[in-house]
Coordinates of C-alpha atoms and ligand atoms in Angstrom, one line a residue:
M30 CA 200.1 -33.8 -2.8
S31 CA 200.3 -33.3 1.0
Q32 CA 200.6 -29.8 2.6
P33 CA 203.9 -27.9 2.0
G34 CA 206.2 -28.6 5.0
S35 CA 205.7 -32.4 5.0
P36 CA 208.4 -35.1 4.1
D37 CA 207.0 -35.6 0.6
N38 CA 206.4 -31.9 0.0
P39 CA 209.2 -30.0 1.7
L40 CA 208.8 -26.3 2.4
R41 CA 210.7 -24.5 -0.4
V42 CA 211.8 -20.9 0.3
A43 CA 213.6 -18.5 -1.9
I44 CA 215.5 -15.7 -0.1
I45 CA 216.7 -12.8 -2.1
G46 CA 219.8 -11.1 -0.8
A47 CA 222.7 -13.0 0.8
G48 CA 223.6 -10.4 3.5
P49 CA 223.3 -11.0 7.2
S50 CA 219.5 -10.9 7.3
G51 CA 219.3 -13.4 4.4
F52 CA 221.7 -15.8 6.2
Y53 CA 219.9 -15.4 9.6
A54 CA 216.5 -16.1 8.0
A55 CA 217.9 -19.1 6.2
D56 CA 219.4 -20.5 9.4
Q57 CA 216.2 -20.0 11.3
I58 CA 214.0 -21.7 8.7
L59 CA 216.4 -24.7 8.4
K60 CA 216.5 -25.0 12.2
D61 CA 212.8 -25.8 12.3
E62 CA 212.9 -29.4 11.3
T63 CA 209.1 -29.8 11.2
T64 CA 208.9 -28.2 7.8
H65 CA 211.7 -30.3 6.1
A66 CA 212.7 -26.9 4.6
Q67 CA 214.9 -26.3 1.6
V68 CA 216.2 -22.7 1.3
D69 CA 217.7 -21.2 -1.9
L70 CA 219.6 -18.0 -1.1
F71 CA 220.0 -15.7 -4.1
D72 CA 222.4 -12.8 -4.6
R73 CA 223.0 -10.5 -7.6
L74 CA 226.8 -10.7 -6.9
P75 CA 228.8 -14.0 -7.2
T76 CA 229.9 -13.4 -3.6
P77 CA 227.7 -13.8 -0.5
Y78 CA 227.6 -11.7 2.8
G79 CA 226.3 -8.3 1.6
L80 CA 227.5 -5.4 3.7
V81 CA 229.8 -7.7 5.8
R82 CA 231.9 -7.9 2.6
G83 CA 231.0 -4.7 0.9
G84 CA 230.3 -2.3 3.8
V85 CA 232.2 -3.2 7.0
A86 CA 235.5 -1.2 7.1
P87 CA 238.6 -3.1 6.1
D88 CA 240.3 -2.3 9.4
H89 CA 237.5 -4.0 11.3
P90 CA 238.3 -7.7 10.7
K91 CA 236.7 -8.9 13.9
I92 CA 233.3 -7.7 12.8
K93 CA 233.7 -9.6 9.5
S94 CA 234.4 -12.9 11.4
V95 CA 230.6 -13.3 11.7
T96 CA 230.8 -14.9 8.3
R97 CA 232.0 -18.1 10.1
M98 CA 228.4 -18.4 11.4
Y99 CA 227.0 -18.0 7.9
E100 CA 229.4 -20.7 6.6
R101 CA 227.8 -23.0 9.2
T102 CA 224.4 -22.2 7.8
A103 CA 225.6 -22.8 4.3
A104 CA 226.8 -26.3 5.3
K105 CA 223.3 -27.3 6.5
E106 CA 221.3 -29.8 4.6
G107 CA 218.7 -28.1 2.4
F108 CA 220.7 -24.9 1.9
R109 CA 221.8 -23.7 -1.6
F110 CA 223.4 -20.5 -2.7
F111 CA 222.7 -19.0 -6.2
G112 CA 225.2 -16.1 -6.7
N113 CA 225.2 -13.8 -9.8
V114 CA 221.4 -14.1 -10.1
E115 CA 219.7 -10.7 -10.4
V116 CA 216.0 -10.3 -9.9
G117 CA 214.7 -8.4 -12.9
R118 CA 217.6 -9.5 -15.1
D119 CA 217.7 -13.3 -14.6
L120 CA 214.5 -14.1 -12.7
G121 CA 211.3 -12.2 -12.2
I122 CA 208.9 -12.4 -9.2
V123 CA 206.6 -14.7 -11.1
D124 CA 209.5 -17.2 -11.5
F125 CA 209.9 -17.3 -7.8
E126 CA 206.1 -17.8 -7.4
N127 CA 206.4 -20.7 -9.9
H128 CA 209.1 -22.5 -8.0
Y129 CA 208.7 -21.7 -4.2
H130 CA 206.1 -21.8 -1.5
A131 CA 207.5 -18.6 -0.1
V132 CA 209.8 -15.7 -1.1
M133 CA 211.6 -13.5 1.3
Y134 CA 213.2 -10.2 0.4
T135 CA 216.4 -9.4 2.3
F136 CA 218.3 -7.3 -0.2
G137 CA 219.0 -4.3 2.1
A138 CA 219.0 -0.6 1.5
E139 CA 221.6 0.1 -1.3
A140 CA 221.0 3.7 -2.3
D141 CA 222.2 6.8 -0.5
R142 CA 219.8 9.3 0.9
E143 CA 220.0 12.7 -0.7
L144 CA 220.6 16.0 1.1
G145 CA 218.6 18.1 -1.3
I146 CA 221.0 21.1 -1.2
P147 CA 222.5 23.1 -4.1
G148 CA 225.8 21.7 -5.4
E149 CA 225.2 18.2 -4.0
D150 CA 226.1 16.6 -7.4
L151 CA 229.2 18.6 -8.2
P152 CA 232.3 16.6 -9.1
G153 CA 234.1 16.0 -5.8
S154 CA 230.9 15.5 -3.8
F155 CA 230.2 11.8 -3.3
A156 CA 227.8 9.6 -1.4
A157 CA 229.6 7.8 1.3
T158 CA 228.0 4.6 0.0
A159 CA 230.1 5.0 -3.2
F160 CA 233.3 5.6 -1.3
V161 CA 232.7 2.6 1.0
G162 CA 231.8 0.4 -2.0
W163 CA 235.0 1.5 -3.8
Y164 CA 237.4 0.9 -0.9
N165 CA 235.7 -2.5 -0.2
A166 CA 236.1 -3.7 -3.9
H167 CA 232.4 -3.8 -4.6
P168 CA 232.1 -4.3 -8.4
D169 CA 229.5 -1.5 -8.8
Y170 CA 232.1 1.1 -7.6
A171 CA 235.3 -0.3 -9.1
D172 CA 235.6 2.5 -11.7
R173 CA 234.9 5.4 -9.4
N174 CA 237.6 8.0 -9.4
F175 CA 238.6 9.6 -6.1
N176 CA 241.4 12.1 -6.8
L177 CA 242.9 12.7 -3.5
D178 CA 246.4 13.7 -4.6
R179 CA 245.9 17.4 -4.5
A180 CA 243.1 17.6 -1.9
K181 CA 243.8 19.2 1.4
R182 CA 240.4 19.2 3.2
A183 CA 237.6 16.6 3.1
V184 CA 234.2 17.3 4.7
V185 CA 232.1 14.3 5.9
I186 CA 228.4 15.1 6.3
G187 CA 226.6 13.1 9.0
N188 CA 227.2 11.7 12.5
G189 CA 226.6 8.0 12.1
N190 CA 228.9 5.0 12.1
V191 CA 229.4 5.3 8.3
A192 CA 230.6 8.9 8.8
M193 CA 233.1 7.5 11.4
D194 CA 234.3 4.8 9.0
V195 CA 234.9 7.1 6.1
A196 CA 236.6 9.8 8.2
R197 CA 238.9 7.1 9.7
M198 CA 239.7 5.6 6.3
L199 CA 240.8 9.0 5.1
A200 CA 243.0 9.4 8.2
L201 CA 244.6 5.9 8.4
D202 CA 248.2 5.7 7.4
D203 CA 249.5 3.5 4.6
A204 CA 251.0 0.8 6.8
E205 CA 247.6 0.4 8.6
L206 CA 245.8 0.1 5.3
R207 CA 248.2 -2.4 3.8
K208 CA 247.4 -5.0 6.5
T209 CA 243.7 -5.1 5.5
D210 CA 241.5 -6.5 2.8
I211 CA 240.9 -3.0 1.3
A212 CA 240.7 -3.0 -2.6
D213 CA 244.1 -2.7 -4.1
H214 CA 243.0 0.3 -6.2
A215 CA 242.1 2.1 -3.0
I216 CA 245.4 1.6 -1.3
D217 CA 247.3 3.4 -4.1
V218 CA 244.8 6.3 -4.1
L219 CA 244.7 6.7 -0.3
D220 CA 248.5 6.4 -0.2
A221 CA 248.8 9.3 -2.6
S222 CA 246.3 11.3 -0.6
T223 CA 247.4 14.8 0.4
I224 CA 244.4 15.3 2.7
E225 CA 245.4 17.0 5.9
E226 CA 242.1 17.8 7.5
I227 CA 238.8 15.8 7.7
V228 CA 235.9 17.8 9.0
V229 CA 232.8 15.8 10.2
L230 CA 229.6 17.8 10.3
G231 CA 226.9 16.8 12.9
R232 CA 223.7 18.7 12.5
R233 CA 222.8 18.2 16.1
G234 CA 224.9 17.9 19.3
P235 CA 227.1 15.1 20.7
A236 CA 224.1 13.8 22.8
Q237 CA 222.2 13.2 19.6
A238 CA 225.0 11.6 17.5
A239 CA 224.0 8.3 15.8
Y240 CA 227.5 6.7 16.1
T241 CA 228.3 4.2 18.8
N242 CA 231.0 4.3 21.4
P243 CA 233.8 2.1 19.9
E244 CA 233.5 3.9 16.5
V245 CA 233.9 7.4 17.9
K246 CA 236.6 6.4 20.4
E247 CA 238.6 4.8 17.7
L248 CA 239.2 8.3 16.1
G249 CA 241.3 9.1 19.2
E250 CA 243.5 6.1 18.6
L251 CA 244.6 7.1 15.1
E252 CA 248.4 7.0 14.6
E253 CA 248.5 9.9 12.2
A254 CA 245.6 12.2 13.2
D255 CA 244.7 14.4 16.1
V256 CA 241.0 14.8 16.9
I257 CA 239.9 18.4 17.3
V258 CA 236.7 19.5 19.0
D259 CA 235.8 23.1 19.8
P260 CA 234.5 23.1 23.4
S261 CA 232.0 25.8 22.7
E262 CA 230.2 23.5 20.2
I263 CA 229.6 20.7 22.7
E264 CA 228.1 22.7 25.5
L265 CA 224.9 20.8 26.0
D266 CA 221.5 22.4 25.9
P267 CA 219.5 22.2 29.1
V268 CA 217.4 19.2 27.9
S269 CA 220.4 17.1 26.8
Q270 CA 222.3 18.1 30.0
A271 CA 219.4 17.0 32.2
Y272 CA 219.1 13.8 30.2
I273 CA 222.9 13.0 30.5
E274 CA 222.7 13.5 34.3
G275 CA 219.4 11.7 34.8
D276 CA 218.6 8.1 35.6
E277 CA 217.0 7.3 32.3
V278 CA 220.1 8.1 30.2
D279 CA 221.1 5.4 27.7
K280 CA 224.8 4.4 28.2
T281 CA 225.8 4.8 24.6
T282 CA 224.7 8.5 24.6
R283 CA 226.4 9.2 27.9
V284 CA 229.7 7.6 26.9
N285 CA 229.6 9.3 23.4
V286 CA 229.3 12.7 25.2
E287 CA 232.2 11.7 27.6
I288 CA 234.4 10.7 24.6
V289 CA 233.8 13.9 22.7
R290 CA 234.4 16.0 25.8
G291 CA 237.6 14.1 26.3
F292 CA 238.7 15.1 22.7
A293 CA 237.8 18.7 23.4
A294 CA 239.9 18.7 26.6
K295 CA 242.9 17.0 25.1
A296 CA 246.1 18.7 24.0
H297 CA 246.9 18.1 20.4
E298 CA 250.0 16.2 19.5
S299 CA 250.8 17.9 16.1
K300 CA 250.1 14.7 14.2
P301 CA 250.2 15.2 10.4
K302 CA 246.4 15.0 10.0
R303 CA 243.4 16.4 11.9
V304 CA 239.9 15.0 12.3
V305 CA 237.7 17.9 13.3
L306 CA 234.3 17.0 14.8
R307 CA 231.8 19.9 14.4
F308 CA 228.4 20.0 16.0
L309 CA 225.2 22.0 15.4
A310 CA 226.5 22.4 11.8
S311 CA 224.3 21.7 8.7
P312 CA 225.3 21.7 5.1
I313 CA 223.5 24.5 3.3
E314 CA 225.2 24.7 -0.1
I315 CA 228.2 23.1 -1.9
R316 CA 230.0 25.6 -4.1
G317 CA 232.4 25.2 -7.0
G318 CA 232.7 25.4 -10.8
D319 CA 234.0 22.3 -12.4
R320 CA 234.5 20.7 -9.0
V321 CA 233.8 21.2 -5.3
K322 CA 235.6 24.3 -3.8
S323 CA 233.7 25.0 -0.6
I324 CA 230.8 24.3 1.6
V325 CA 228.5 26.7 3.2
I326 CA 227.6 25.6 6.8
G327 CA 224.6 26.8 8.8
R328 CA 224.7 27.0 12.5
N329 CA 221.8 25.3 14.3
E330 CA 220.2 25.4 17.6
L331 CA 218.2 22.5 19.2
V332 CA 214.5 22.8 19.6
D333 CA 212.2 20.4 21.4
D334 CA 209.7 18.9 18.9
D335 CA 207.3 16.8 20.9
G336 CA 210.1 15.2 23.0
T337 CA 212.7 15.0 20.2
L338 CA 215.4 17.6 20.0
R339 CA 215.6 18.8 16.4
A340 CA 218.1 21.1 14.6
R341 CA 216.8 24.6 13.7
D342 CA 218.8 26.9 11.5
T343 CA 219.9 30.1 13.3
G344 CA 220.6 31.8 10.0
E345 CA 224.3 32.1 10.9
R346 CA 226.6 31.1 8.0
E347 CA 230.3 30.2 7.4
E348 CA 232.0 29.1 4.3
L349 CA 234.7 26.4 4.5
E350 CA 237.1 25.6 1.6
C351 CA 237.3 21.9 0.8
D352 CA 238.2 19.6 -2.0
L353 CA 236.2 16.4 -1.2
I354 CA 232.7 15.9 0.3
L355 CA 231.3 12.6 1.5
R356 CA 227.6 12.7 2.1
S357 CA 227.0 10.2 4.9
V358 CA 223.3 10.8 5.9
G359 CA 222.0 7.2 5.7
Y360 CA 220.9 4.6 3.2
T361 CA 217.5 4.0 1.5
G362 CA 216.0 0.9 -0.2
I363 CA 215.5 0.5 -4.0
P364 CA 212.2 -0.9 -5.1
I365 CA 212.0 -4.0 -7.3
D366 CA 209.4 -4.5 -9.9
G367 CA 206.2 -6.2 -8.7
V368 CA 206.9 -5.9 -5.0
P369 CA 204.8 -3.2 -3.0
F370 CA 207.1 -0.4 -1.8
D371 CA 206.8 2.3 0.8
E372 CA 208.4 5.3 -1.0
K373 CA 208.4 7.4 2.2
R374 CA 210.3 4.9 4.3
G375 CA 212.4 3.4 1.5
T376 CA 211.3 -0.1 2.5
I377 CA 209.1 -2.9 1.2
L378 CA 205.5 -2.4 2.4
N379 CA 205.2 -4.9 5.2
E380 CA 203.6 -5.6 8.5
H381 CA 206.2 -7.2 10.9
G382 CA 207.8 -8.9 7.9
R383 CA 204.7 -10.0 6.0
V384 CA 204.5 -8.1 2.7
L385 CA 201.3 -6.0 2.3
E386 CA 199.5 -5.4 -1.0
E387 CA 199.0 -1.7 -0.1
H388 CA 199.1 0.5 3.0
G389 CA 196.7 -1.0 5.5
G390 CA 195.9 -3.8 3.0
E391 CA 196.0 -7.6 2.9
H392 CA 199.1 -9.7 3.3
R393 CA 200.5 -10.9 0.0
T394 CA 200.4 -14.7 0.4
G395 CA 203.8 -16.3 0.6
H396 CA 205.8 -13.0 0.4
Y397 CA 208.0 -11.9 3.3
T398 CA 210.8 -9.5 4.1
A399 CA 213.6 -9.0 6.7
G400 CA 216.6 -6.8 7.4
W401 CA 217.1 -3.2 6.2
I402 CA 214.6 -3.5 3.3
K403 CA 212.0 -4.4 5.9
R404 CA 212.7 -1.9 8.7
G405 CA 215.1 0.7 7.2
P406 CA 218.9 1.0 7.7
S407 CA 219.4 0.8 11.4
G408 CA 221.2 -1.2 14.0
V409 CA 224.3 -3.4 13.9
I410 CA 224.7 -6.7 12.1
G411 CA 223.3 -8.7 15.0
T412 CA 220.1 -6.6 15.0
N413 CA 219.2 -8.5 11.9
K414 CA 219.0 -11.8 13.7
K415 CA 216.1 -10.8 15.9
D416 CA 214.5 -9.0 12.9
A417 CA 214.7 -12.1 10.7
Q418 CA 213.3 -14.3 13.5
E419 CA 210.2 -12.2 13.7
T420 CA 209.6 -12.7 10.0
V421 CA 210.5 -16.4 10.1
N422 CA 208.0 -16.9 13.0
H423 CA 205.3 -15.4 10.8
L424 CA 206.3 -17.6 7.9
L425 CA 206.1 -20.7 10.1
E426 CA 202.7 -19.7 11.4
D427 CA 201.6 -19.4 7.7
V428 CA 203.0 -22.8 6.9
A429 CA 200.9 -24.3 9.8
A430 CA 197.9 -22.4 8.5
G431 CA 198.5 -23.5 4.9
K432 CA 198.7 -19.9 3.7
L433 CA 201.5 -20.2 1.1
I434 CA 202.1 -19.9 -2.6
D435 CA 201.1 -23.0 -4.6
P436 CA 204.0 -23.2 -7.1
S437 CA 203.6 -25.0 -10.4
S438 CA 207.2 -26.4 -10.4
P439 CA 208.5 -26.9 -6.9
A440 CA 211.1 -29.5 -7.7
P441 CA 214.5 -28.2 -6.6
D442 CA 216.2 -28.9 -10.0
S443 CA 213.6 -26.9 -12.0
I444 CA 215.0 -23.5 -10.9
E445 CA 218.5 -24.7 -12.0
T446 CA 217.1 -25.8 -15.4
L447 CA 215.4 -22.4 -15.8
L448 CA 218.6 -20.5 -15.0
K449 CA 220.6 -22.7 -17.4
D450 CA 218.0 -22.2 -20.1
R451 CA 218.3 -18.5 -19.7
G452 CA 222.1 -18.6 -19.9
T453 CA 222.7 -17.4 -16.4
H454 CA 226.1 -18.3 -15.0
Y455 CA 225.1 -18.8 -11.4
V456 CA 227.6 -19.5 -8.6
S457 CA 227.0 -22.2 -6.0
F458 CA 228.4 -22.0 -2.4
S459 CA 231.2 -24.3 -3.5
G460 CA 231.9 -21.9 -6.4
W461 CA 232.1 -19.0 -3.9
E462 CA 234.5 -21.1 -1.7
K463 CA 236.8 -21.3 -4.7
I464 CA 236.7 -17.6 -5.1
D465 CA 237.3 -17.2 -1.4
A466 CA 240.3 -19.6 -1.4
E467 CA 241.8 -17.7 -4.3
E468 CA 241.4 -14.3 -2.6
V469 CA 242.9 -15.6 0.6
G470 CA 245.8 -17.2 -1.3
R471 CA 246.5 -13.9 -3.0
G472 CA 246.6 -12.1 0.4
E473 CA 248.9 -14.6 2.1
P474 CA 252.3 -13.5 0.7
H475 CA 251.5 -9.9 1.7
G476 CA 250.3 -10.7 5.2
R477 CA 246.8 -9.6 4.3
P478 CA 243.5 -11.5 5.1
R479 CA 242.7 -11.6 1.3
V480 CA 243.1 -9.6 -1.9
K481 CA 239.6 -9.2 -3.2
F482 CA 238.5 -9.6 -6.8
V483 CA 236.9 -6.5 -8.0
R484 CA 235.3 -7.6 -11.3
V485 CA 232.4 -10.0 -11.7
D486 CA 234.1 -11.6 -14.7
E487 CA 237.2 -12.5 -12.6
M488 CA 235.0 -13.9 -9.8
L489 CA 233.1 -16.1 -12.3
E490 CA 236.3 -17.3 -13.8
H491 CA 237.5 -18.5 -10.4
A492 CA 234.2 -20.1 -9.4
S493 CA 234.0 -23.7 -10.3
S494 CA 233.2 -24.6 -13.9
D495 CA 230.5 -26.9 -12.7
D496 CA 228.6 -23.8 -11.6
K497 CA 227.8 -22.9 -15.2
Ligands
NAP519 P1 222.7 6.7 10.5 O1 223.2 5.9 11.7 O2 221.3 6.7 10.3 O3 223.3 8.2 10.6 C1 222.9 9.1 9.7 C2 223.4 10.5 10.2 O4 223.2 11.4 9.1 C3 222.8 11.0 11.4 O5 223.8 11.6 12.2 C4 221.8 12.0 10.9 O6 221.6 13.1 11.8 C5 222.6 12.6 9.7 N1 221.7 13.3 8.8 C6 220.6 12.8 8.2 N2 220.1 13.7 7.3 C7 220.9 14.8 7.4 C8 221.0 16.1 6.8 N3 220.0 16.4 5.9 N4 222.0 16.9 7.1 C9 222.9 16.6 8.0 N5 222.9 15.4 8.6 C10 222.0 14.5 8.3 O7 223.3 6.1 9.2 P2 224.7 5.4 8.7 O8 225.9 6.1 9.4 O9 224.6 5.4 7.3 O10 224.6 4.0 9.3 C11 223.6 3.1 8.9 C12 223.5 1.9 9.9 O11 224.7 1.1 9.7 C13 223.5 2.3 11.3 O12 222.6 1.5 12.0 C14 224.9 2.1 11.8 O13 225.1 2.0 13.2 C15 225.3 0.9 11.0 N6 226.8 0.8 10.9 C16 227.4 0.2 11.9 C17 228.8 0.2 11.9 C18 229.5 -0.5 13.0 O14 228.9 -1.1 13.8 N7 230.8 -0.4 13.1 C19 229.5 0.7 10.8 C20 228.8 1.3 9.8 C21 227.4 1.4 9.8 P3 220.2 13.1 12.7 O15 220.4 12.1 13.8 O16 220.1 14.5 13.1 O17 219.1 12.7 11.8

């Protein structure tokens, strides 16, 4: 048989994880017509789009409209979607090696990073990932129980965009929520919420915050909540001050500082809720008996560590009563069997997208990675386009050099036969389109973009029967 990537031996690529990086990579591979590529995009859920569906906040519909581009990719010749196929449960790495010339891992960073402080696991202390998954109707989090009907104060730990999202979701009023595609179960719980104050803890200062300008600005536009900042906590240290005033300043940082200073200077309007932004404040211990009762906060100062300003504990403590804690200090990847993993970084071991056998070792022929599981959980959705392109360029170089897997069963229908033999009820893109149409139809009478299915069983029921 001729080289893979020729008309009688089309390049066959499996991509695992149908979030943004999976779709960008699929699109870029299919765009290169010289390889006659066929791309099969797998996801463990029956639904595509990863964090665009399960992570982006319900009140940010514009961000979600990026799925139109992914729909265009899905309509391209050579593209197939296999939803509800889980690596480890339905297919192993060896199955991909038997059916494809190349495998690309784009399954993101699903786990939450831990704080490593006492009381972190008390009832009432949750990873923000669980709260986000729950309000976004992710099947993994459908049965989580967030009792907010007696809670008065929530503490959000972290100063990234996820912290902004969860703080805002706790502060939005019922009418704002009811216009969105938020999970039905979350509307009722958030509607019954008695939370009056949401405290967001940043361990460094406003010039080091990880959130971006629109996300922090949006807090000031909430109908039901004032934003409170203590001016003494945002006085900049000399290094940050010089940076903000200097020519090298990045615009996001300067505007973040301006926005937070604006909050500190603004008179409060006595709205029913308060979002309190704290800085130089680290979680030290979470206290309570059968559930969270308070958090001990340590006051930090900033110290220059080889050009980076880091938080150092001053030893000063305060204890703040609270009923709910959302730990929002970033995500980390989960390893899959048979794929080399960098435990320290929480990513697949790779060099610019080519999977490595070991640190500093050889490339694993035909194995690639893109997105958060390649570089860690950073950037916005669009960042994954450039990231995927780097990996796809390497894949195409390897196609030209003939450095690919030599599969025993490359015929496109053989993977379908295998899945059917194993009793896997996989969902094609047209199956997803049926789920999609049903969800959109359920939303229409209520003026909502969609009412999401929460259970995998319900999703499978609405996917086409010919997907079985
Ligand atoms: P992130 O941007 O990495 O922020 C994590 C935050 O946690 C940082 O403020 C970090 O502070 C803090 N942190 C880490 N360890 C801590 C500890 N032990 N104690 C206290 N604070 C600690 O992570 P993320 O918010 O999960 O967001 C992940 C990615 O998704 C980001 O790229 C984000 O921009 C993106 N995202 C974007 C949007 C949007 O565009 N609207 C929405 C959601 C998420 P230090 O800086 O001091 O380490």
